[in-house]
Amino acid sequence: AHGAVPTSRRVPVPVDLRDDWPAALIAAGFDPTQPTAWLAEGLLPYLPADAQDRLFGLVTEHSAAGSQIAVEAFHLDPEQFSAEKRAARREQTAHLRERLGLDLDVDTLMYTDDVRADAADWLADHGWQVDSVPSADEMARLGRTAGQELAEQAINSVFVHARIEGGGR
């Protein structure tokens, strides 16, 4: 309706991140010599620390100069996820899960180890120019603040945006 014309193409590639996902991307037409936009939104807490590092390493390895990555990085303090606090959180979020029609306790799927690399630091240490902003600040800037019920149950996160100029390879 606005006359917008895409300047890139989107090709979904369903693949398990435990498999050789770069090979699946390349088989689907991905060209690692071209700048790429990567997005890892809401993914990291469901990966163990070593899988997060592997993901970032493979993204860096397959990123040409000018590539960008956007990551939602969660602050998963193990104290926030003690057995007692998890039980209280499950009770608090039961109503929200019911309202949203979710029959799943998402907290049981999260890795909350304290040895996880900070996403912004990892990327900066591997040649990326990094900017980050707390998600609450970015949502406020966009006029999209969470309601009080969601804000109390939300996990603190940071939106990380990075660009690599020299290419990761």
Tab-separated table of N, CA and C in Angstrom:
chain	number	residue	atom	x	y	z
A	1	ALA	N	0.812	-1.195	0.000
A	1	ALA	CA	0.000	0.000	0.000
A	1	ALA	C	0.857	1.260	0.000
A	2	HIS	N	2.083	1.153	0.505
A	2	HIS	CA	2.977	2.311	0.584
A	2	HIS	C	4.044	2.296	-0.507
A	3	GLY	N	3.970	1.339	-1.406
A	3	GLY	CA	4.936	1.275	-2.494
A	3	GLY	C	6.310	0.782	-2.073
A	4	ALA	N	6.433	0.210	-0.891
A	4	ALA	CA	7.719	-0.293	-0.421
A	4	ALA	C	8.119	-1.518	-1.240
A	5	VAL	N	9.392	-1.580	-1.564
A	5	VAL	CA	9.923	-2.697	-2.328
A	5	VAL	C	11.074	-3.313	-1.533
A	6	PRO	N	11.024	-4.618	-1.258
A	6	PRO	CA	12.111	-5.244	-0.497
A	6	PRO	C	13.439	-5.121	-1.243
A	7	THR	N	14.504	-4.914	-0.482
A	7	THR	CA	15.842	-4.858	-1.080
A	7	THR	C	16.639	-6.112	-0.738
A	8	SER	N	16.003	-7.040	-0.079
A	8	SER	CA	16.641	-8.306	0.246
A	8	SER	C	15.565	-9.385	0.178
A	9	ARG	N	16.003	-10.606	0.319
A	9	ARG	CA	15.017	-11.678	0.317
A	9	ARG	C	15.154	-12.486	1.593
A	10	ARG	N	14.048	-13.005	2.041
A	10	ARG	CA	13.990	-13.823	3.252
A	10	ARG	C	13.774	-15.262	2.824
A	11	VAL	N	14.637	-16.149	3.322
A	11	VAL	CA	14.519	-17.567	3.010
A	11	VAL	C	14.536	-18.340	4.335
A	12	PRO	N	13.387	-18.805	4.803
A	12	PRO	CA	13.373	-19.592	6.040
A	12	PRO	C	14.134	-20.900	5.849
A	13	VAL	N	14.962	-21.244	6.830
A	13	VAL	CA	15.725	-22.493	6.795
A	13	VAL	C	15.545	-23.184	8.146
A	14	PRO	N	14.565	-24.079	8.235
A	14	PRO	CA	14.357	-24.774	9.510
A	14	PRO	C	15.501	-25.751	9.776
A	15	VAL	N	16.209	-25.529	10.875
A	15	VAL	CA	17.331	-26.398	11.214
A	15	VAL	C	17.551	-26.339	12.724
A	16	ASP	N	17.979	-27.424	13.275
A	16	ASP	CA	18.315	-27.511	14.699
A	16	ASP	C	19.692	-26.884	14.887
A	17	LEU	N	19.827	-25.981	15.842
A	17	LEU	CA	21.111	-25.312	16.063
A	17	LEU	C	22.207	-26.270	16.519
A	18	ARG	N	21.837	-27.483	16.933
A	18	ARG	CA	22.850	-28.483	17.296
A	18	ARG	C	23.453	-29.125	16.066
A	19	ASP	N	22.799	-28.954	14.925
A	19	ASP	CA	23.298	-29.513	13.662
A	19	ASP	C	24.173	-28.481	12.958
A	20	ASP	N	24.630	-28.815	11.779
A	20	ASP	CA	25.484	-27.916	10.992
A	20	ASP	C	24.608	-26.886	10.275
A	21	TRP	N	24.113	-25.907	11.046
A	21	TRP	CA	23.205	-24.921	10.476
A	21	TRP	C	23.880	-24.013	9.453
A	22	PRO	N	25.186	-23.692	9.568
A	22	PRO	CA	25.788	-22.901	8.484
A	22	PRO	C	25.732	-23.628	7.133
A	23	ALA	N	25.944	-24.937	7.145
A	23	ALA	CA	25.867	-25.701	5.893
A	23	ALA	C	24.452	-25.665	5.333
A	24	ALA	N	23.446	-25.745	6.220
A	24	ALA	CA	22.049	-25.674	5.762
A	24	ALA	C	21.753	-24.308	5.151
A	25	LEU	N	22.280	-23.251	5.755
A	25	LEU	CA	22.095	-21.907	5.183
A	25	LEU	C	22.729	-21.813	3.798
A	26	ILE	N	23.960	-22.285	3.692
A	26	ILE	CA	24.680	-22.215	2.411
A	26	ILE	C	23.948	-23.029	1.350
A	27	ALA	N	23.435	-24.210	1.739
A	27	ALA	CA	22.683	-25.045	0.788
A	27	ALA	C	21.413	-24.347	0.319
A	28	ALA	N	20.873	-23.452	1.152
A	28	ALA	CA	19.649	-22.721	0.790
A	28	ALA	C	19.954	-21.423	0.043
A	29	GLY	N	21.246	-21.170	-0.260
A	29	GLY	CA	21.604	-19.999	-1.049
A	29	GLY	C	22.305	-18.887	-0.291
A	30	PHE	N	22.567	-19.081	0.994
A	30	PHE	CA	23.272	-18.073	1.783
A	30	PHE	C	24.682	-17.871	1.239
A	31	ASP	N	25.084	-16.611	1.110
A	31	ASP	CA	26.419	-16.273	0.614
A	31	ASP	C	27.185	-15.561	1.731
A	32	PRO	N	28.105	-16.264	2.402
A	32	PRO	CA	28.818	-15.654	3.525
A	32	PRO	C	29.779	-14.540	3.115
A	33	THR	N	29.928	-14.295	1.825
A	33	THR	CA	30.784	-13.181	1.388
A	33	THR	C	30.018	-11.874	1.319
A	34	GLN	N	28.704	-11.936	1.499
A	34	GLN	CA	27.850	-10.744	1.465
A	34	GLN	C	27.472	-10.335	2.886
A	35	PRO	N	27.300	-9.049	3.148
A	35	PRO	CA	26.847	-8.623	4.485
A	35	PRO	C	25.512	-9.281	4.833
A	36	THR	N	25.403	-9.655	6.085
A	36	THR	CA	24.244	-10.397	6.561
A	36	THR	C	23.668	-9.728	7.796
A	37	ALA	N	22.368	-9.805	7.956
A	37	ALA	CA	21.697	-9.364	9.180
A	37	ALA	C	21.299	-10.617	9.960
A	38	TRP	N	21.785	-10.731	11.186
A	38	TRP	CA	21.492	-11.858	12.059
A	38	TRP	C	20.588	-11.374	13.183
A	39	LEU	N	19.686	-12.224	13.648
A	39	LEU	CA	18.795	-11.874	14.744
A	39	LEU	C	18.696	-13.055	15.703
A	40	ALA	N	18.983	-12.808	16.979
A	40	ALA	CA	18.808	-13.817	18.030
A	40	ALA	C	17.960	-13.170	19.117
A	41	GLU	N	16.663	-13.172	18.907
A	41	GLU	CA	15.734	-12.531	19.828
A	41	GLU	C	15.025	-13.607	20.643
A	42	GLY	N	15.173	-13.527	21.969
A	42	GLY	CA	14.506	-14.480	22.847
A	42	GLY	C	15.089	-15.874	22.797
A	43	LEU	N	16.279	-16.046	22.267
A	43	LEU	CA	16.881	-17.362	22.083
A	43	LEU	C	17.880	-17.739	23.169
A	44	LEU	N	18.721	-16.808	23.573
A	44	LEU	CA	19.883	-17.143	24.388
A	44	LEU	C	19.588	-17.863	25.702
A	45	PRO	N	18.524	-17.543	26.436
A	45	PRO	CA	18.341	-18.262	27.699
A	45	PRO	C	18.015	-19.742	27.517
A	46	TYR	N	17.689	-20.149	26.312
A	46	TYR	CA	17.368	-21.548	26.045
A	46	TYR	C	18.576	-22.327	25.535
A	47	LEU	N	19.729	-21.663	25.497
A	47	LEU	CA	20.969	-22.311	25.092
A	47	LEU	C	21.910	-22.407	26.288
A	48	PRO	N	22.608	-23.543	26.442
A	48	PRO	CA	23.666	-23.578	27.452
A	48	PRO	C	24.774	-22.596	27.049
A	49	ALA	N	25.600	-22.210	27.999
A	49	ALA	CA	26.638	-21.205	27.750
A	49	ALA	C	27.542	-21.572	26.572
A	50	ASP	N	27.972	-22.829	26.484
A	50	ASP	CA	28.865	-23.214	25.397
A	50	ASP	C	28.165	-23.154	24.038
A	51	ALA	N	26.861	-23.433	24.000
A	51	ALA	CA	26.112	-23.334	22.742
A	51	ALA	C	25.960	-21.879	22.321
A	52	GLN	N	25.793	-20.970	23.288
A	52	GLN	CA	25.735	-19.539	22.967
A	52	GLN	C	27.055	-19.096	22.338
A	53	ASP	N	28.177	-19.499	22.941
A	53	ASP	CA	29.486	-19.126	22.395
A	53	ASP	C	29.691	-19.724	21.006
A	54	ARG	N	29.253	-20.967	20.814
A	54	ARG	CA	29.366	-21.608	19.497
A	54	ARG	C	28.529	-20.852	18.459
A	55	LEU	N	27.305	-20.473	18.844
A	55	LEU	CA	26.440	-19.709	17.946
A	55	LEU	C	27.133	-18.418	17.517
A	56	PHE	N	27.619	-17.646	18.484
A	56	PHE	CA	28.289	-16.386	18.159
A	56	PHE	C	29.545	-16.624	17.327
A	57	GLY	N	30.277	-17.691	17.619
A	57	GLY	CA	31.476	-18.001	16.847
A	57	GLY	C	31.157	-18.308	15.400
A	58	LEU	N	30.125	-19.105	15.170
A	58	LEU	CA	29.744	-19.442	13.795
A	58	LEU	C	29.163	-18.238	13.062
A	59	VAL	N	28.408	-17.405	13.766
A	59	VAL	CA	27.899	-16.174	13.148
A	59	VAL	C	29.077	-15.300	12.728
A	60	THR	N	30.047	-15.138	13.620
A	60	THR	CA	31.220	-14.316	13.310
A	60	THR	C	31.984	-14.897	12.126
A	61	GLU	N	32.172	-16.213	12.131
A	61	GLU	CA	32.892	-16.889	11.053
A	61	GLU	C	32.210	-16.717	9.696
A	62	HIS	N	30.894	-16.575	9.702
A	62	HIS	CA	30.130	-16.481	8.459
A	62	HIS	C	29.622	-15.057	8.183
A	63	SER	N	30.305	-14.073	8.768
A	63	SER	CA	29.884	-12.678	8.596
A	63	SER	C	30.927	-11.891	7.802
A	64	ALA	N	30.499	-11.382	6.674
A	64	ALA	CA	31.344	-10.510	5.863
A	64	ALA	C	31.340	-9.110	6.471
A	65	ALA	N	32.281	-8.292	6.028
A	65	ALA	CA	32.309	-6.895	6.471
A	65	ALA	C	30.949	-6.254	6.199
A	66	GLY	N	30.479	-5.473	7.160
A	66	GLY	CA	29.189	-4.819	7.028
A	66	GLY	C	28.037	-5.619	7.608
A	67	SER	N	28.309	-6.847	8.050
A	67	SER	CA	27.254	-7.657	8.659
A	67	SER	C	26.856	-7.064	10.003
A	68	GLN	N	25.617	-7.326	10.390
A	68	GLN	CA	25.094	-6.829	11.655
A	68	GLN	C	24.389	-7.958	12.390
A	69	ILE	N	24.359	-7.834	13.697
A	69	ILE	CA	23.633	-8.790	14.521
A	69	ILE	C	22.852	-8.025	15.584
A	70	ALA	N	21.654	-8.480	15.831
A	70	ALA	CA	20.832	-7.946	16.917
A	70	ALA	C	20.510	-9.111	17.846
A	71	VAL	N	20.725	-8.883	19.138
A	71	VAL	CA	20.576	-9.935	20.129
A	71	VAL	C	19.785	-9.383	21.313
A	72	GLU	N	18.864	-10.168	21.815
A	72	GLU	CA	18.241	-9.848	23.087
A	72	GLU	C	18.962	-10.692	24.131
A	73	ALA	N	19.745	-10.023	24.966
A	73	ALA	CA	20.551	-10.713	25.979
A	73	ALA	C	19.869	-10.579	27.329
A	74	PHE	N	19.662	-11.695	27.986
A	74	PHE	CA	18.963	-11.716	29.263
A	74	PHE	C	19.956	-11.759	30.411
A	75	HIS	N	19.600	-11.119	31.502
A	75	HIS	CA	20.384	-11.185	32.728
A	75	HIS	C	19.774	-12.288	33.576
A	76	LEU	N	20.368	-13.466	33.502
A	76	LEU	CA	19.823	-14.627	34.188
A	76	LEU	C	20.646	-14.922	35.433
A	77	ASP	N	20.562	-14.050	36.393
A	77	ASP	CA	21.259	-14.209	37.652
A	77	ASP	C	20.765	-15.487	38.325
A	78	PRO	N	21.682	-16.430	38.643
A	78	PRO	CA	21.235	-17.676	39.285
A	78	PRO	C	20.435	-17.440	40.565
A	79	GLU	N	20.714	-16.365	41.284
A	79	GLU	CA	19.936	-16.045	42.485
A	79	GLU	C	18.476	-15.785	42.141
A	80	GLN	N	18.239	-15.204	40.952
A	80	GLN	CA	16.877	-14.918	40.514
A	80	GLN	C	16.125	-16.210	40.219
A	81	PHE	N	16.869	-17.308	40.020
A	81	PHE	CA	16.252	-18.554	39.602
A	81	PHE	C	16.505	-19.697	40.576
A	82	SER	N	16.644	-19.379	41.873
A	82	SER	CA	16.747	-20.431	42.878
A	82	SER	C	15.439	-21.229	42.853
A	83	ALA	N	15.451	-22.416	43.460
A	83	ALA	CA	14.250	-23.260	43.463
A	83	ALA	C	13.055	-22.520	44.068
A	84	GLU	N	13.298	-21.786	45.148
A	84	GLU	CA	12.206	-21.051	45.794
A	84	GLU	C	11.684	-19.945	44.893
A	85	LYS	N	12.594	-19.214	44.273
A	85	LYS	CA	12.175	-18.107	43.412
A	85	LYS	C	11.504	-18.620	42.147
A	86	ARG	N	11.954	-19.767	41.639
A	86	ARG	CA	11.285	-20.354	40.472
A	86	ARG	C	9.857	-20.742	40.819
A	87	ALA	N	9.674	-21.339	42.006
A	87	ALA	CA	8.328	-21.735	42.420
A	87	ALA	C	7.422	-20.509	42.545
A	88	ALA	N	7.945	-19.445	43.137
A	88	ALA	CA	7.152	-18.214	43.276
A	88	ALA	C	6.853	-17.625	41.903
A	89	ARG	N	7.832	-17.652	41.018
A	89	ARG	CA	7.627	-17.113	39.668
A	89	ARG	C	6.575	-17.932	38.916
A	90	ARG	N	6.624	-19.268	39.051
A	90	ARG	CA	5.627	-20.119	38.384
A	90	ARG	C	4.225	-19.770	38.869
A	91	GLU	N	4.106	-19.551	40.154
A	91	GLU	CA	2.804	-19.182	40.710
A	91	GLU	C	2.359	-17.823	40.169
A	92	GLN	N	3.283	-16.865	40.109
A	92	GLN	CA	2.945	-15.525	39.617
A	92	GLN	C	2.561	-15.548	38.141
A	93	THR	N	3.230	-16.402	37.371
A	93	THR	CA	2.990	-16.394	35.925
A	93	THR	C	1.891	-17.351	35.483
A	94	ALA	N	1.340	-18.146	36.413
A	94	ALA	CA	0.287	-19.099	36.037
A	94	ALA	C	-0.886	-18.377	35.377
A	95	HIS	N	-1.282	-17.253	35.952
A	95	HIS	CA	-2.401	-16.488	35.392
A	95	HIS	C	-2.058	-15.982	33.988
A	96	LEU	N	-0.857	-15.464	33.839
A	96	LEU	CA	-0.440	-14.954	32.532
A	96	LEU	C	-0.408	-16.079	31.495
A	97	ARG	N	0.147	-17.241	31.873
A	97	ARG	CA	0.188	-18.373	30.938
A	97	ARG	C	-1.222	-18.795	30.544
A	98	GLU	N	-2.126	-18.819	31.522
A	98	GLU	CA	-3.511	-19.194	31.233
A	98	GLU	C	-4.136	-18.188	30.267
A	99	ARG	N	-3.912	-16.909	30.535
A	99	ARG	CA	-4.481	-15.857	29.685
A	99	ARG	C	-3.946	-15.940	28.254
A	100	LEU	N	-2.673	-16.309	28.115
A	100	LEU	CA	-2.069	-16.389	26.788
A	100	LEU	C	-2.261	-17.758	26.128
A	101	GLY	N	-2.842	-18.692	26.868
A	101	GLY	CA	-3.079	-20.018	26.312
A	101	GLY	C	-1.828	-20.874	26.236
A	102	LEU	N	-0.873	-20.636	27.130
A	102	LEU	CA	0.369	-21.417	27.138
A	102	LEU	C	0.264	-22.543	28.158
A	103	ASP	N	0.535	-23.747	27.728
A	103	ASP	CA	0.511	-24.890	28.632
A	103	ASP	C	1.947	-25.365	28.850
A	104	LEU	N	2.793	-24.426	29.277
A	104	LEU	CA	4.217	-24.714	29.378
A	104	LEU	C	4.838	-23.775	30.397
A	105	ASP	N	5.680	-24.318	31.269
A	105	ASP	CA	6.427	-23.489	32.206
A	105	ASP	C	7.774	-23.184	31.558
A	106	VAL	N	7.851	-22.051	30.911
A	106	VAL	CA	9.031	-21.669	30.136
A	106	VAL	C	10.279	-21.628	31.006
A	107	ASP	N	10.145	-21.248	32.269
A	107	ASP	CA	11.309	-21.156	33.150
A	107	ASP	C	12.069	-22.472	33.255
A	108	THR	N	11.370	-23.601	33.118
A	108	THR	CA	12.051	-24.893	33.234
A	108	THR	C	12.948	-25.183	32.029
A	109	LEU	N	12.808	-24.416	30.974
A	109	LEU	CA	13.611	-24.618	29.770
A	109	LEU	C	14.861	-23.736	29.731
A	110	MET	N	14.985	-22.812	30.682
A	110	MET	CA	16.084	-21.841	30.650
A	110	MET	C	17.334	-22.363	31.335
A	111	TYR	N	18.474	-21.975	30.777
A	111	TYR	CA	19.768	-22.229	31.393
A	111	TYR	C	20.138	-20.980	32.183
A	112	THR	N	20.397	-21.146	33.455
A	112	THR	CA	20.669	-19.991	34.315
A	112	THR	C	22.054	-20.079	34.951
A	113	ASP	N	22.994	-20.636	34.225
A	113	ASP	CA	24.348	-20.760	34.765
A	113	ASP	C	25.012	-19.395	34.889
A	114	ASP	N	25.959	-19.312	35.785
A	114	ASP	CA	26.621	-18.027	36.008
A	114	ASP	C	27.932	-17.911	35.237
A	115	VAL	N	28.236	-18.858	34.371
A	115	VAL	CA	29.473	-18.799	33.591
A	115	VAL	C	29.232	-18.310	32.169
A	116	ARG	N	28.028	-17.916	31.875
A	116	ARG	CA	27.664	-17.458	30.539
A	116	ARG	C	28.374	-16.144	30.222
A	117	ALA	N	28.942	-16.059	29.033
A	117	ALA	CA	29.562	-14.809	28.583
A	117	ALA	C	28.489	-13.758	28.343
A	118	ASP	N	28.781	-12.531	28.706
A	118	ASP	CA	27.901	-11.424	28.374
A	118	ASP	C	27.933	-11.259	26.858
A	119	ALA	N	26.773	-11.230	26.221
A	119	ALA	CA	26.700	-11.192	24.755
A	119	ALA	C	27.424	-9.985	24.177
A	120	ALA	N	27.206	-8.807	24.746
A	120	ALA	CA	27.867	-7.602	24.231
A	120	ALA	C	29.378	-7.706	24.369
A	121	ASP	N	29.844	-8.202	25.504
A	121	ASP	CA	31.293	-8.352	25.714
A	121	ASP	C	31.878	-9.374	24.746
A	122	TRP	N	31.172	-10.513	24.553
A	122	TRP	CA	31.675	-11.546	23.642
A	122	TRP	C	31.838	-10.975	22.240
A	123	LEU	N	30.809	-10.298	21.773
A	123	LEU	CA	30.865	-9.737	20.420
A	123	LEU	C	31.971	-8.694	20.298
A	124	ALA	N	32.079	-7.806	21.281
A	124	ALA	CA	33.136	-6.779	21.243
A	124	ALA	C	34.521	-7.420	21.245
A	125	ASP	N	34.688	-8.470	22.031
A	125	ASP	CA	35.983	-9.160	22.098
A	125	ASP	C	36.331	-9.887	20.806
A	126	HIS	N	35.360	-10.071	19.927
A	126	HIS	CA	35.585	-10.790	18.671
A	126	HIS	C	35.416	-9.893	17.443
A	127	GLY	N	35.656	-8.601	17.624
A	127	GLY	CA	35.747	-7.703	16.482
A	127	GLY	C	34.493	-6.950	16.096
A	128	TRP	N	33.428	-7.089	16.840
A	128	TRP	CA	32.183	-6.391	16.526
A	128	TRP	C	32.165	-5.039	17.234
A	129	GLN	N	31.591	-4.010	16.587
A	129	GLN	CA	31.334	-2.722	17.229
A	129	GLN	C	29.933	-2.825	17.825
A	130	VAL	N	29.836	-2.655	19.135
A	130	VAL	CA	28.621	-3.006	19.870
A	130	VAL	C	27.973	-1.787	20.504
A	131	ASP	N	26.667	-1.715	20.380
A	131	ASP	CA	25.832	-0.775	21.127
A	131	ASP	C	24.798	-1.622	21.851
A	132	SER	N	24.460	-1.220	23.069
A	132	SER	CA	23.408	-1.946	23.770
A	132	SER	C	22.587	-0.985	24.601
A	133	VAL	N	21.334	-1.369	24.825
A	133	VAL	CA	20.404	-0.541	25.585
A	133	VAL	C	19.477	-1.480	26.366
A	134	PRO	N	19.221	-1.172	27.649
A	134	PRO	CA	18.257	-2.003	28.386
A	134	PRO	C	16.916	-2.027	27.661
A	135	SER	N	16.296	-3.196	27.616
A	135	SER	CA	15.044	-3.337	26.869
A	135	SER	C	13.971	-2.390	27.385
A	136	ALA	N	13.906	-2.179	28.695
A	136	ALA	CA	12.891	-1.267	29.242
A	136	ALA	C	13.081	0.147	28.692
A	137	ASP	N	14.338	0.593	28.559
A	137	ASP	CA	14.614	1.923	28.019
A	137	ASP	C	14.212	2.015	26.551
A	138	GLU	N	14.525	0.978	25.788
A	138	GLU	CA	14.185	0.989	24.359
A	138	GLU	C	12.676	0.932	24.164
A	139	MET	N	11.994	0.126	24.966
A	139	MET	CA	10.544	0.049	24.841
A	139	MET	C	9.907	1.381	25.216
A	140	ALA	N	10.438	2.051	26.229
A	140	ALA	CA	9.919	3.374	26.603
A	140	ALA	C	10.158	4.378	25.485
A	141	ARG	N	11.350	4.326	24.875
A	141	ARG	CA	11.661	5.236	23.764
A	141	ARG	C	10.678	5.050	22.620
A	142	LEU	N	10.253	3.823	22.396
A	142	LEU	CA	9.325	3.516	21.305
A	142	LEU	C	7.863	3.665	21.720
A	143	GLY	N	7.626	4.053	22.978
A	143	GLY	CA	6.255	4.190	23.456
A	143	GLY	C	5.551	2.861	23.631
A	144	ARG	N	6.306	1.811	23.942
A	144	ARG	CA	5.729	0.466	24.047
A	144	ARG	C	6.054	-0.161	25.398
A	145	THR	N	5.847	0.570	26.459
A	145	THR	CA	6.150	0.035	27.778
A	145	THR	C	5.209	-1.113	28.115
A	146	ALA	N	5.750	-2.061	28.874
A	146	ALA	CA	4.959	-3.214	29.307
A	146	ALA	C	4.029	-2.777	30.426
A	147	GLY	N	2.872	-3.378	30.483
A	147	GLY	CA	1.967	-3.114	31.594
A	147	GLY	C	2.591	-3.581	32.896
A	148	GLN	N	2.070	-3.118	34.004
A	148	GLN	CA	2.642	-3.431	35.313
A	148	GLN	C	2.728	-4.931	35.548
A	149	GLU	N	1.678	-5.687	35.164
A	149	GLU	CA	1.681	-7.139	35.375
A	149	GLU	C	2.841	-7.789	34.637
A	150	LEU	N	3.069	-7.403	33.391
A	150	LEU	CA	4.170	-7.969	32.621
A	150	LEU	C	5.513	-7.483	33.134
A	151	ALA	N	5.600	-6.213	33.504
A	151	ALA	CA	6.868	-5.653	33.975
A	151	ALA	C	7.355	-6.371	35.224
A	152	GLU	N	6.450	-6.730	36.129
A	152	GLU	CA	6.840	-7.423	37.353
A	152	GLU	C	7.330	-8.835	37.076
A	153	GLN	N	6.848	-9.454	36.003
A	153	GLN	CA	7.205	-10.836	35.714
A	153	GLN	C	8.293	-10.956	34.665
A	154	ALA	N	8.657	-9.864	34.053
A	154	ALA	CA	9.635	-9.909	32.972
A	154	ALA	C	11.033	-10.161	33.511
A	155	ILE	N	11.842	-10.751	32.677
A	155	ILE	CA	13.251	-10.956	32.982
A	155	ILE	C	13.996	-9.776	32.373
A	156	ASN	N	14.933	-9.229	33.111
A	156	ASN	CA	15.702	-8.099	32.595
A	156	ASN	C	16.474	-8.522	31.353
A	157	SER	N	16.401	-7.695	30.327
A	157	SER	CA	17.162	-7.986	29.116
A	157	SER	C	17.740	-6.697	28.546
A	158	VAL	N	18.682	-6.895	27.650
A	158	VAL	CA	19.362	-5.797	26.975
A	158	VAL	C	19.291	-6.082	25.481
A	159	PHE	N	18.978	-5.056	24.707
A	159	PHE	CA	19.019	-5.201	23.261
A	159	PHE	C	20.430	-4.827	22.808
A	160	VAL	N	21.087	-5.763	22.156
A	160	VAL	CA	22.453	-5.581	21.681
A	160	VAL	C	22.418	-5.506	20.164
A	161	HIS	N	23.057	-4.495	19.624
A	161	HIS	CA	23.195	-4.359	18.174
A	161	HIS	C	24.683	-4.223	17.891
A	162	ALA	N	25.174	-5.008	16.956
A	162	ALA	CA	26.606	-4.963	16.647
A	162	ALA	C	26.813	-5.035	15.139
A	163	ARG	N	27.933	-4.468	14.728
A	163	ARG	CA	28.311	-4.445	13.309
A	163	ARG	C	29.769	-4.838	13.226
A	164	ILE	N	30.104	-5.641	12.225
A	164	ILE	CA	31.497	-6.038	12.026
A	164	ILE	C	31.997	-5.417	10.737
A	165	GLU	N	33.093	-4.716	10.827
A	165	GLU	CA	33.624	-4.019	9.650
A	165	GLU	C	34.642	-4.842	8.891
A	166	GLY	N	35.471	-5.580	9.596
A	166	GLY	CA	36.524	-6.327	8.917
A	166	GLY	C	36.100	-7.701	8.453
A	167	GLY	N	34.956	-8.134	8.875
A	167	GLY	CA	34.510	-9.485	8.530
A	167	GLY	C	35.087	-10.484	9.524
A	168	GLY	N	34.300	-11.458	9.890
A	168	GLY	CA	34.711	-12.404	10.897
A	168	GLY	C	35.632	-13.496	10.397
A	169	ARG	N	35.721	-13.649	9.093
A	169	ARG	CA	36.490	-14.771	8.549
A	169	ARG	C	37.897	-14.431	8.281
